[in-house]
Amino acid sequence: MNAQLKNQSGPLVRPMRFQDVDAVLAIEHKIYAFPWTLGNFRDSLSSGYSCWTYDFCDHPIGYGILMLAAGEAHLLNLGIAHDWQGQGLGRKFLRHLIEVARQDSADMMFLEVRPSNKKAIELYLSEGFNEIGLRRNYYPAANGREDAILMGMAL
Ligand SMILES: CC(C)(COP(=O)(O)OP(=O)(O)OC[C@H]1O[C@@H](n2cnc3c(N)ncnc32)[C@H](O)[C@@H]1OP(=O)(O)O)[C@@H](O)C(=O)NCCC(=O)NCCS
């Protein structure tokens, strides 16, 4: 698939369905060294989390998973397919997820990010998230574990 948006209308956000999980998992495996499993995505859908895909020509090129509870939103996963990165789609999709949280009357939105993921950190900071804490040894890493930066934003 051509990963340029020239002469095409842009990707469309829509709710994720169970039949999207294979396509989403294929993206996940290409963009994360330690990907979520099929079960993680299925459980997110079964649990009623706010699960979204970003579609181009009816095919997922991105996805986001938001847990909404008790006036708080927690961004559990956000991914844009490798060939589609760097075109502003991650930012647009994140803004959609922030709007979903606001519509659900969440007061705060939280997420974890690896300190090594400078690209994602830049994106979150520029959209108004702040670093509010550190979760020690949160993520698996090639040489053991990696901390997570906890970020939050008042909505
Ligand atoms: C993080 C991710 C969602 C961003 O999506 P994207 O479509 O590539 O990002 P965008 O094109 O919208 O860029 C948004 C911002 O990210 C930052 N960014 C993008 N590419 C960058 C790079 N190579 N270096 C540093 N910052 C970068 C910039 O702040 C950029 O804003 P700008 O273009 O106005 O400068 C995407 O790269 C991704 O899926 N990565 C792998 C999975 C992942 O890390 N998810 C987040 C887990 S917490």
PDB file of C-alpha atoms and ligand atoms in Angstrom:
ATOM      1  CA  MET A   1       0.000   0.000   0.000  1.00  0.00           C
ATOM      2  CA  ASN A   2       1.234   3.506  -0.819  1.00  0.00           C
ATOM      3  CA  ALA A   3       2.022   5.166   2.470  1.00  0.00           C
ATOM      4  CA  GLN A   4       1.637   8.702   1.094  1.00  0.00           C
ATOM      5  CA  LEU A   5      -1.567  10.671   1.437  1.00  0.00           C
ATOM      6  CA  LYS A   6      -1.208  12.523  -1.889  1.00  0.00           C
ATOM      7  CA  ASN A   7      -4.494  12.782  -3.810  1.00  0.00           C
ATOM      8  CA  GLN A   8      -6.315  10.754  -1.161  1.00  0.00           C
ATOM      9  CA  SER A   9      -8.607  11.780   1.632  1.00  0.00           C
ATOM     10  CA  GLY A  10      -6.872  11.147   4.960  1.00  0.00           C
ATOM     11  CA  PRO A  11      -7.248   8.139   7.226  1.00  0.00           C
ATOM     12  CA  LEU A  12     -10.454   7.784   9.243  1.00  0.00           C
ATOM     13  CA  VAL A  13     -10.796   6.900  12.898  1.00  0.00           C
ATOM     14  CA  ARG A  14     -13.341   4.226  13.810  1.00  0.00           C
ATOM     15  CA  PRO A  15     -14.000   1.816  16.696  1.00  0.00           C
ATOM     16  CA  MET A  16     -11.833  -1.312  16.627  1.00  0.00           C
ATOM     17  CA  ARG A  17     -13.595  -4.657  16.082  1.00  0.00           C
ATOM     18  CA  PHE A  18     -12.479  -8.173  16.936  1.00  0.00           C
ATOM     19  CA  GLN A  19     -11.856  -8.875  13.240  1.00  0.00           C
ATOM     20  CA  ASP A  20      -9.267  -6.042  13.163  1.00  0.00           C
ATOM     21  CA  VAL A  21      -7.041  -7.672  15.743  1.00  0.00           C
ATOM     22  CA  ASP A  22      -4.876  -9.670  13.313  1.00  0.00           C
ATOM     23  CA  ALA A  23      -4.088  -6.565  11.227  1.00  0.00           C
ATOM     24  CA  VAL A  24      -3.458  -4.506  14.356  1.00  0.00           C
ATOM     25  CA  LEU A  25      -1.187  -7.210  15.780  1.00  0.00           C
ATOM     26  CA  ALA A  26       0.838  -7.259  12.547  1.00  0.00           C
ATOM     27  CA  ILE A  27       1.513  -3.524  12.946  1.00  0.00           C
ATOM     28  CA  GLU A  28       2.257  -3.961  16.652  1.00  0.00           C
ATOM     29  CA  HIS A  29       4.930  -6.582  15.898  1.00  0.00           C
ATOM     30  CA  LYS A  30       6.682  -4.250  13.450  1.00  0.00           C
ATOM     31  CA  ILE A  31       6.765  -1.171  15.676  1.00  0.00           C
ATOM     32  CA  TYR A  32       7.527  -2.583  19.142  1.00  0.00           C
ATOM     33  CA  ALA A  33      10.457  -4.727  20.253  1.00  0.00           C
ATOM     34  CA  PHE A  34       8.201  -6.074  23.025  1.00  0.00           C
ATOM     35  CA  PRO A  35       4.736  -6.168  21.444  1.00  0.00           C
ATOM     36  CA  TRP A  36       1.362  -6.745  23.009  1.00  0.00           C
ATOM     37  CA  THR A  37      -0.077 -10.202  22.416  1.00  0.00           C
ATOM     38  CA  LEU A  38      -3.231 -11.177  20.553  1.00  0.00           C
ATOM     39  CA  GLY A  39      -4.770 -11.783  23.990  1.00  0.00           C
ATOM     40  CA  ASN A  40      -3.940  -8.254  25.142  1.00  0.00           C
ATOM     41  CA  PHE A  41      -5.910  -6.780  22.230  1.00  0.00           C
ATOM     42  CA  ARG A  42      -8.795  -9.225  22.579  1.00  0.00           C
ATOM     43  CA  ASP A  43      -8.970  -8.626  26.335  1.00  0.00           C
ATOM     44  CA  SER A  44      -9.043  -4.868  25.735  1.00  0.00           C
ATOM     45  CA  LEU A  45     -12.037  -5.290  23.436  1.00  0.00           C
ATOM     46  CA  SER A  46     -13.761  -7.780  25.764  1.00  0.00           C
ATOM     47  CA  SER A  47     -13.217  -5.484  28.729  1.00  0.00           C
ATOM     48  CA  GLY A  48     -14.976  -2.652  26.939  1.00  0.00           C
ATOM     49  CA  TYR A  49     -11.923  -0.408  26.728  1.00  0.00           C
ATOM     50  CA  SER A  50     -12.181   2.397  24.214  1.00  0.00           C
ATOM     51  CA  CYS A  51     -10.399   0.745  21.263  1.00  0.00           C
ATOM     52  CA  TRP A  52      -9.887   2.587  17.965  1.00  0.00           C
ATOM     53  CA  THR A  53      -8.314   2.006  14.619  1.00  0.00           C
ATOM     54  CA  TYR A  54      -7.066   4.547  12.149  1.00  0.00           C
ATOM     55  CA  ASP A  55      -8.075   3.276   8.697  1.00  0.00           C
ATOM     56  CA  PHE A  56      -6.794   4.038   5.242  1.00  0.00           C
ATOM     57  CA  CYS A  57      -8.799   2.435   2.422  1.00  0.00           C
ATOM     58  CA  ASP A  58     -10.554   0.209   4.992  1.00  0.00           C
ATOM     59  CA  HIS A  59      -7.272  -1.117   6.327  1.00  0.00           C
ATOM     60  CA  PRO A  60      -5.885  -0.281   9.791  1.00  0.00           C
ATOM     61  CA  ILE A  61      -2.700   1.810   9.717  1.00  0.00           C
ATOM     62  CA  GLY A  62      -2.906   2.789  13.373  1.00  0.00           C
ATOM     63  CA  TYR A  63      -4.665   1.991  16.622  1.00  0.00           C
ATOM     64  CA  GLY A  64      -5.194   3.305  20.105  1.00  0.00           C
ATOM     65  CA  ILE A  65      -6.482   1.785  23.331  1.00  0.00           C
ATOM     66  CA  LEU A  66      -7.884   3.946  26.087  1.00  0.00           C
ATOM     67  CA  MET A  67      -9.111   2.776  29.480  1.00  0.00           C
ATOM     68  CA  LEU A  68     -11.779   5.092  30.854  1.00  0.00           C
ATOM     69  CA  ALA A  69     -12.802   4.744  34.499  1.00  0.00           C
ATOM     70  CA  ALA A  70     -13.620   6.875  37.514  1.00  0.00           C
ATOM     71  CA  GLY A  71     -13.072  10.173  35.741  1.00  0.00           C
ATOM     72  CA  GLU A  72      -9.640   9.148  34.491  1.00  0.00           C
ATOM     73  CA  ALA A  73      -8.391   8.099  31.076  1.00  0.00           C
ATOM     74  CA  HIS A  74      -5.344   5.876  30.682  1.00  0.00           C
ATOM     75  CA  LEU A  75      -3.747   5.561  27.263  1.00  0.00           C
ATOM     76  CA  LEU A  76      -2.646   1.917  27.160  1.00  0.00           C
ATOM     77  CA  ASN A  77      -1.393   1.732  23.583  1.00  0.00           C
ATOM     78  CA  LEU A  78      -0.906   4.018  20.604  1.00  0.00           C
ATOM     79  CA  GLY A  79       0.672   2.873  17.361  1.00  0.00           C
ATOM     80  CA  ILE A  80       1.059   4.074  13.805  1.00  0.00           C
ATOM     81  CA  ALA A  81       2.281   1.572  11.202  1.00  0.00           C
ATOM     82  CA  HIS A  82       5.961   2.026  10.456  1.00  0.00           C
ATOM     83  CA  ASP A  83       5.530   3.222   6.858  1.00  0.00           C
ATOM     84  CA  TRP A  84       2.955   5.807   7.936  1.00  0.00           C
ATOM     85  CA  GLN A  85       4.938   7.399  10.736  1.00  0.00           C
ATOM     86  CA  GLY A  86       6.257  10.951  10.571  1.00  0.00           C
ATOM     87  CA  GLN A  87       3.304  12.413   8.643  1.00  0.00           C
ATOM     88  CA  GLY A  88       1.407  13.903  11.555  1.00  0.00           C
ATOM     89  CA  LEU A  89      -0.971  10.955  11.911  1.00  0.00           C
ATOM     90  CA  GLY A  90       0.130  10.024  15.429  1.00  0.00           C
ATOM     91  CA  ARG A  91      -0.611  13.559  16.584  1.00  0.00           C
ATOM     92  CA  LYS A  92      -4.044  13.613  14.909  1.00  0.00           C
ATOM     93  CA  PHE A  93      -4.922  10.228  16.351  1.00  0.00           C
ATOM     94  CA  LEU A  94      -3.742  11.229  19.844  1.00  0.00           C
ATOM     95  CA  ARG A  95      -5.951  14.333  19.625  1.00  0.00           C
ATOM     96  CA  HIS A  96      -8.900  12.100  18.791  1.00  0.00           C
ATOM     97  CA  LEU A  97      -8.195   9.944  21.851  1.00  0.00           C
ATOM     98  CA  ILE A  98      -7.900  13.015  24.072  1.00  0.00           C
ATOM     99  CA  GLU A  99     -11.263  14.187  22.739  1.00  0.00           C
ATOM    100  CA  VAL A 100     -12.798  10.757  23.464  1.00  0.00           C
ATOM    101  CA  ALA A 101     -11.554  11.061  27.057  1.00  0.00           C
ATOM    102  CA  ARG A 102     -13.016  14.560  27.360  1.00  0.00           C
ATOM    103  CA  GLN A 103     -16.353  13.401  25.956  1.00  0.00           C
ATOM    104  CA  ASP A 104     -16.360  10.691  28.620  1.00  0.00           C
ATOM    105  CA  SER A 105     -15.971  13.475  31.218  1.00  0.00           C
ATOM    106  CA  ALA A 106     -12.494  12.339  32.269  1.00  0.00           C
ATOM    107  CA  ASP A 107     -10.634  15.000  34.276  1.00  0.00           C
ATOM    108  CA  MET A 108      -7.178  13.529  33.827  1.00  0.00           C
ATOM    109  CA  MET A 109      -5.399  11.470  31.201  1.00  0.00           C
ATOM    110  CA  PHE A 110      -2.345   9.320  31.965  1.00  0.00           C
ATOM    111  CA  LEU A 111       0.108   7.221  29.989  1.00  0.00           C
ATOM    112  CA  GLU A 112       3.437   5.435  30.397  1.00  0.00           C
ATOM    113  CA  VAL A 113       6.305   5.788  27.961  1.00  0.00           C
ATOM    114  CA  ARG A 114       9.820   4.401  27.775  1.00  0.00           C
ATOM    115  CA  PRO A 115      12.530   7.032  28.501  1.00  0.00           C
ATOM    116  CA  SER A 116      14.239   5.776  25.307  1.00  0.00           C
ATOM    117  CA  ASN A 117      11.165   6.623  23.191  1.00  0.00           C
ATOM    118  CA  LYS A 118      12.139  10.233  22.478  1.00  0.00           C
ATOM    119  CA  LYS A 119       9.747  10.541  19.562  1.00  0.00           C
ATOM    120  CA  ALA A 120       6.683   9.613  21.618  1.00  0.00           C
ATOM    121  CA  ILE A 121       7.837  11.769  24.556  1.00  0.00           C
ATOM    122  CA  GLU A 122       8.166  14.793  22.223  1.00  0.00           C
ATOM    123  CA  LEU A 123       4.688  14.143  20.889  1.00  0.00           C
ATOM    124  CA  TYR A 124       3.120  13.854  24.349  1.00  0.00           C
ATOM    125  CA  LEU A 125       4.912  16.924  25.738  1.00  0.00           C
ATOM    126  CA  SER A 126       3.857  18.987  22.739  1.00  0.00           C
ATOM    127  CA  GLU A 127       0.225  17.945  23.250  1.00  0.00           C
ATOM    128  CA  GLY A 128       0.245  19.112  26.881  1.00  0.00           C
ATOM    129  CA  PHE A 129       1.265  16.036  28.882  1.00  0.00           C
ATOM    130  CA  ASN A 130       3.757  16.503  31.736  1.00  0.00           C
ATOM    131  CA  GLU A 131       6.107  14.048  33.355  1.00  0.00           C
ATOM    132  CA  ILE A 132       4.600  13.251  36.752  1.00  0.00           C
ATOM    133  CA  GLY A 133       6.489  10.188  37.917  1.00  0.00           C
ATOM    134  CA  LEU A 134       8.654   7.187  37.193  1.00  0.00           C
ATOM    135  CA  ARG A 135       7.637   3.528  37.398  1.00  0.00           C
ATOM    136  CA  ARG A 136      10.776   1.525  38.120  1.00  0.00           C
ATOM    137  CA  ASN A 137      11.497  -1.574  35.993  1.00  0.00           C
ATOM    138  CA  TYR A 138       8.121  -1.306  34.298  1.00  0.00           C
ATOM    139  CA  TYR A 139       8.963  -2.547  30.805  1.00  0.00           C
ATOM    140  CA  PRO A 140      10.866  -5.605  29.553  1.00  0.00           C
ATOM    141  CA  ALA A 141      14.068  -4.574  27.770  1.00  0.00           C
ATOM    142  CA  ALA A 142      16.909  -6.259  25.897  1.00  0.00           C
ATOM    143  CA  ASN A 143      19.200  -6.074  28.929  1.00  0.00           C
ATOM    144  CA  GLY A 144      16.666  -6.585  31.704  1.00  0.00           C
ATOM    145  CA  ARG A 145      14.006  -3.992  32.470  1.00  0.00           C
ATOM    146  CA  GLU A 146      13.424  -0.344  31.577  1.00  0.00           C
ATOM    147  CA  ASP A 147      11.671   2.271  33.711  1.00  0.00           C
ATOM    148  CA  ALA A 148       8.514   3.977  32.513  1.00  0.00           C
ATOM    149  CA  ILE A 149       7.941   7.701  32.615  1.00  0.00           C
ATOM    150  CA  LEU A 150       4.408   8.362  33.852  1.00  0.00           C
ATOM    151  CA  MET A 151       2.872  11.335  32.089  1.00  0.00           C
ATOM    152  CA  GLY A 152      -0.381  13.071  32.849  1.00  0.00           C
ATOM    153  CA  MET A 153      -2.526  15.901  31.603  1.00  0.00           C
ATOM    154  CA  ALA A 154      -5.547  17.681  33.070  1.00  0.00           C
ATOM    155  CA  LEU A 155      -8.326  17.578  30.476  1.00  0.00           C
TER     156      LEU A 155
HETATM  157  C1  LIG B   1       4.901   7.513  18.570  1.00  0.00           C
HETATM  158  C2  LIG B   1       4.035   7.467  17.302  1.00  0.00           C
HETATM  159  C3  LIG B   1       2.613   7.080  17.700  1.00  0.00           C
HETATM  160  C4  LIG B   1       4.013   8.877  16.698  1.00  0.00           C
HETATM  161  O1  LIG B   1       3.255   8.833  15.522  1.00  0.00           O
HETATM  162  P1  LIG B   1       3.794   9.536  14.163  1.00  0.00           P
HETATM  163  O2  LIG B   1       2.683   9.523  13.197  1.00  0.00           O
HETATM  164  O3  LIG B   1       5.071   8.928  13.771  1.00  0.00           O
HETATM  165  O4  LIG B   1       4.089  11.011  14.720  1.00  0.00           O
HETATM  166  P2  LIG B   1       3.743  12.399  14.013  1.00  0.00           P
HETATM  167  O5  LIG B   1       4.192  12.383  12.603  1.00  0.00           O
HETATM  168  O6  LIG B   1       2.326  12.759  14.304  1.00  0.00           O
HETATM  169  O7  LIG B   1       4.715  13.370  14.814  1.00  0.00           O
HETATM  170  C5  LIG B   1       4.307  13.857  16.067  1.00  0.00           C
HETATM  171  C6  LIG B   1       5.484  14.396  16.825  1.00  0.00           C
HETATM  172  O8  LIG B   1       6.322  13.340  17.256  1.00  0.00           O
HETATM  173  C7  LIG B   1       7.656  13.844  17.335  1.00  0.00           C
HETATM  174  N1  LIG B   1       8.490  13.120  16.378  1.00  0.00           N
HETATM  175  C8  LIG B   1       8.103  12.501  15.239  1.00  0.00           C
HETATM  176  N2  LIG B   1       9.180  11.937  14.637  1.00  0.00           N
HETATM  177  C9  LIG B   1      10.247  12.228  15.443  1.00  0.00           C
HETATM  178  C10 LIG B   1      11.621  11.918  15.398  1.00  0.00           C
HETATM  179  N3  LIG B   1      12.152  11.194  14.398  1.00  0.00           N
HETATM  180  N4  LIG B   1      12.412  12.347  16.408  1.00  0.00           N
HETATM  181  C11 LIG B   1      11.905  13.054  17.440  1.00  0.00           C
HETATM  182  N5  LIG B   1      10.594  13.384  17.541  1.00  0.00           N
HETATM  183  C12 LIG B   1       9.798  12.974  16.546  1.00  0.00           C
HETATM  184  C13 LIG B   1       7.612  15.293  16.953  1.00  0.00           C
HETATM  185  O9  LIG B   1       7.354  16.053  18.144  1.00  0.00           O
HETATM  186  C14 LIG B   1       6.410  15.312  16.061  1.00  0.00           C
HETATM  187  O10 LIG B   1       5.845  16.571  15.949  1.00  0.00           O
HETATM  188  P3  LIG B   1       6.335  17.592  14.781  1.00  0.00           P
HETATM  189  O11 LIG B   1       6.276  16.813  13.482  1.00  0.00           O
HETATM  190  O12 LIG B   1       5.334  18.677  14.868  1.00  0.00           O
HETATM  191  O13 LIG B   1       7.717  17.968  15.119  1.00  0.00           O
HETATM  192  C15 LIG B   1       4.577   6.474  16.243  1.00  0.00           C
HETATM  193  O14 LIG B   1       5.858   6.881  15.869  1.00  0.00           O
HETATM  194  C16 LIG B   1       4.606   5.041  16.697  1.00  0.00           C
HETATM  195  O15 LIG B   1       3.637   4.310  16.515  1.00  0.00           O
HETATM  196  N6  LIG B   1       5.761   4.586  17.258  1.00  0.00           N
HETATM  197  C17 LIG B   1       5.916   3.202  17.687  1.00  0.00           C
HETATM  198  C18 LIG B   1       4.985   2.848  18.820  1.00  0.00           C
HETATM  199  C19 LIG B   1       5.164   3.787  19.985  1.00  0.00           C
HETATM  200  O16 LIG B   1       6.255   4.124  20.391  1.00  0.00           O
HETATM  201  N7  LIG B   1       3.996   4.209  20.545  1.00  0.00           N
HETATM  202  C20 LIG B   1       3.972   5.060  21.716  1.00  0.00           C
HETATM  203  C21 LIG B   1       4.136   4.229  22.931  1.00  0.00           C
HETATM  204  S1  LIG B   1       4.075   5.226  24.419  1.00  0.00           S
END
